[in-house]
Structures are given as C-alpha cells and as structure tokens.
Amino acid sequence: MSIQACVLGICMRRALWKRLSLYSKESIQELPPKVRLVIKRKVKMVTSSSSEGKKNKEKKNKNNDKKAAELHEKLQLLRSITHSHALNEASVVLDASRYIQELQHRVESLDQDTSTAQHSSYNQSSLPVQVTVETLEKGFLITVISEISSQVLLCSVLESFEELGLNVLEARVSCMESFQLQVIAENEEGDGSIDSQTVRSAVVQAIRSWGVSNDDQD
C-alpha cells in the first residue's frame, strides 16, 4: 500500500467520525433504514480497522520484546564463553572476535607441535639401528647393530665417543652384510659424571645425524 493511499484512508476515517459525531443515537434512529445500515457498516469497518491495527501493534511489540530477550540471552552466553566483562553489544562482539583469533592461534600451535612430534617419532622408529649400553666396572659396553652397513655410520659413532671424552679400549666391527659394532670404552676423566643413558643418547643422536645426511644424499 502506497503512502498516498494510507493518507487518504486516514483522512476518510477522520471525516467519517466527524460526520458521525454530529448525530446522536436518537437522530440516527430517525434516519432512513438504508442510511442507518450504511452508517453501521462504516462504524463497524472503522472500529474493526482500529482494533486490528491495535492488535498488530501489540503483536509487533511482543515480537520485538522476544527478539530483544533472545539477543540479550545470546550476548550473556557469548560473554560467559569469552570471559568478557564488556557491557555493550559492540564490545562483547569485539571480545568474541579476539577470543576466536586466540583460539585459532592455539590450534595452529598445537597442530605444529603435533606435526613435529609425529615427525620425531617417525625418525626414531624409522632408524634401522639398535643401540644398547651396559655399565661395566670401569666403563661401558656399547653395542650398535644396523641393517645398513656404512663406514660413515662408524665414523659418526666414534666421533660421539670423542665428544663425550670416552677412551675406546676395545672395538669389534663387522660390515659384511649388516653393521655390527661392539666397543668397550671408559671415561678418560673417571669422575663418574657420565652414565649409560648419557652414552646411549649421544650414540642415538649421532645415528640420527647420519640418517638425516644419508637421506639428503639420496
């Protein structure tokens, strides 16, 4: 309905009520039946229109109140989730946006840590090498067994002994089909500062370095 039609309808209703106000109940009864019928219909139409407009307005107000209550409830929930202390709607939404960005950064960081851990686990399990270290009275018995025979691997293990300050007393090496190394070594300082776990960690690290360099060459 256009604005002109609305204005015209309002003007007509006002004019009708103005004309009807000039008649009393007695004077209306004195009018011809057809005229009285027309007046009753007009009054009924105006009253019905006014009542319907009032109902629509009340319904609209109820809908607005319901939407406002739902929005308030959602904002309260959002404020609780994001630990926001903001009071107005814009600030709550801004805090929620920052909270989402923070969660995204956390997820990316966790994904990166998981990927690194999986890669490290893969490297450890993919090394075809067994390392055992037994503590002797004056040193260690170190055994390294690998399915891959390599002189570079032997050099890497021996270099790890030097870095630890271990003196090789006896060594047996086999590189026929597989790599087998058995070494008896002692700490040159003899102060007991190096244990079997330290020796094994150094040997494993040397083997990993050899494995990485070997993959790069491939």
Tab-separated table of C-alpha atoms in Angstrom, residues 86-211:
chain	number	residue	atom	x	y	z
A	86	ALA	CA	32.080	-5.683	28.411
A	87	LEU	CA	28.632	-4.168	28.931
A	88	ASN	CA	27.547	-3.059	25.458
A	89	GLU	CA	26.870	-5.258	22.447
A	90	ALA	CA	29.697	-3.941	20.250
A	91	SER	CA	32.341	-4.558	22.921
A	92	VAL	CA	31.075	-8.093	23.554
A	93	VAL	CA	31.284	-8.906	19.835
A	94	LEU	CA	34.791	-7.402	19.673
A	95	ASP	CA	35.936	-9.502	22.638
A	96	ALA	CA	34.439	-12.594	20.977
A	97	SER	CA	36.369	-11.854	17.775
A	98	ARG	CA	39.625	-11.559	19.713
A	99	TYR	CA	38.842	-14.767	21.595
A	100	ILE	CA	38.271	-16.638	18.320
A	101	GLN	CA	41.581	-15.364	16.932
A	102	GLU	CA	43.349	-16.516	20.086
A	103	LEU	CA	41.794	-19.979	19.750
A	104	GLN	CA	42.896	-20.141	16.116
A	105	HIS	CA	46.483	-19.340	17.126
A	106	ARG	CA	46.333	-22.055	19.792
A	107	VAL	CA	45.032	-24.613	17.299
A	108	GLU	CA	47.767	-23.719	14.803
A	109	SER	CA	50.400	-24.020	17.533
A	110	LEU	CA	49.036	-27.410	18.637
A	111	ASP	CA	48.962	-28.633	15.036
A	112	GLN	CA	52.581	-27.580	14.609
A	113	ASP	CA	53.638	-29.303	17.842
A	114	THR	CA	51.756	-32.460	16.856
A	115	SER	CA	53.373	-32.475	13.429
A	116	THR	CA	56.820	-32.042	14.976
A	117	ALA	CA	56.192	-34.843	17.482
A	118	GLN	CA	54.961	-37.175	14.749
A	119	HIS	CA	57.994	-36.378	12.611
A	120	SER	CA	60.317	-37.026	15.541
A	121	SER	CA	58.543	-40.282	16.348
A	122	TYR	CA	58.810	-41.310	12.717
A	123	ASN	CA	62.526	-40.586	12.681
A	124	GLN	CA	63.093	-42.661	15.804
A	125	SER	CA	61.077	-45.629	14.609
A	126	SER	CA	62.441	-45.447	11.070
A	127	LEU	CA	66.067	-45.777	12.180
A	128	PRO	CA	67.084	-49.390	11.435
A	129	VAL	CA	69.581	-49.327	14.314
A	130	GLN	CA	69.674	-50.921	17.755
A	131	VAL	CA	71.781	-49.356	20.491
A	132	THR	CA	72.475	-50.913	23.877
A	133	VAL	CA	74.811	-49.643	26.600
A	134	GLU	CA	75.860	-51.712	29.604
A	135	THR	CA	77.729	-50.274	32.566
A	136	LEU	CA	80.982	-52.077	33.395
A	137	GLU	CA	83.252	-51.714	36.385
A	138	LYS	CA	85.423	-49.120	34.662
A	139	GLY	CA	83.477	-48.128	31.594
A	140	PHE	CA	80.734	-49.160	29.216
A	141	LEU	CA	79.979	-51.954	26.777
A	142	ILE	CA	78.360	-50.319	23.758
A	143	THR	CA	76.680	-52.368	21.035
A	144	VAL	CA	75.344	-50.926	17.789
A	145	ILE	CA	73.536	-53.099	15.229
A	146	SER	CA	72.195	-51.785	11.924
A	147	GLU	CA	70.723	-53.418	8.853
A	148	ILE	CA	72.593	-50.884	6.745
A	149	SER	CA	76.363	-51.220	6.537
A	150	SER	CA	78.126	-47.869	6.352
A	151	GLN	CA	81.594	-46.598	7.155
A	152	VAL	CA	80.103	-43.148	7.685
A	153	LEU	CA	77.925	-44.596	10.451
A	154	LEU	CA	81.038	-45.995	12.131
A	155	CYS	CA	82.734	-42.595	11.969
A	156	SER	CA	79.657	-40.872	13.427
A	157	VAL	CA	79.533	-43.252	16.397
A	158	LEU	CA	83.266	-42.932	17.101
A	159	GLU	CA	83.015	-39.143	16.948
A	160	SER	CA	80.269	-39.259	19.575
A	161	PHE	CA	82.669	-41.168	21.857
A	162	GLU	CA	85.283	-38.450	21.419
A	163	GLU	CA	82.769	-35.709	22.212
A	164	LEU	CA	81.869	-37.494	25.461
A	165	GLY	CA	85.521	-37.928	26.354
A	166	LEU	CA	85.346	-41.741	26.152
A	167	ASN	CA	88.512	-43.693	25.529
A	168	VAL	CA	87.980	-46.782	23.331
A	169	LEU	CA	89.754	-49.740	24.913
A	170	GLU	CA	88.481	-52.458	22.608
A	171	ALA	CA	86.386	-52.489	19.444
A	172	ARG	CA	84.929	-55.147	17.173
A	173	VAL	CA	83.410	-54.143	13.852
A	174	SER	CA	81.641	-56.188	11.178
A	175	CYS	CA	80.450	-54.657	7.902
A	176	MET	CA	79.828	-57.766	5.811
A	177	GLU	CA	76.039	-57.909	5.408
A	178	SER	CA	74.988	-55.681	8.265
A	179	PHE	CA	76.711	-53.217	10.538
A	180	GLN	CA	77.718	-54.509	13.962
A	181	LEU	CA	79.873	-52.588	16.391
A	182	GLN	CA	80.845	-53.614	19.901
A	183	VAL	CA	83.003	-51.240	21.907
A	184	ILE	CA	84.413	-51.202	25.409
A	185	ALA	CA	85.130	-47.623	26.422
A	186	GLU	CA	85.892	-45.774	29.618
A	187	ASN	CA	85.657	-42.192	30.730
A	188	GLU	CA	89.047	-40.544	30.470
A	189	GLU	CA	88.350	-38.346	33.485
A	190	GLY	CA	86.992	-41.248	35.522
A	191	ASP	CA	84.849	-38.994	37.711
A	192	GLY	CA	81.628	-40.898	37.063
A	193	SER	CA	79.909	-37.862	35.553
A	194	ILE	CA	78.786	-39.902	32.526
A	195	ASP	CA	76.223	-42.681	32.872
A	196	SER	CA	74.928	-45.284	30.418
A	197	GLN	CA	71.889	-43.195	29.476
A	198	THR	CA	74.105	-40.257	28.511
A	199	VAL	CA	76.256	-42.519	26.340
A	200	ARG	CA	73.245	-44.076	24.634
A	201	SER	CA	71.656	-40.669	23.963
A	202	ALA	CA	74.872	-39.416	22.351
A	203	VAL	CA	75.153	-42.512	20.145
A	204	VAL	CA	71.494	-42.315	19.101
A	205	GLN	CA	71.895	-38.627	18.257
A	206	ALA	CA	74.936	-39.426	16.121
A	207	ILE	CA	72.971	-42.123	14.300
A	208	ARG	CA	70.098	-39.709	13.667
A	209	SER	CA	72.502	-37.160	12.218
A	210	TRP	CA	73.914	-39.865	9.987
A	211	GLY	CA	70.390	-40.864	8.927
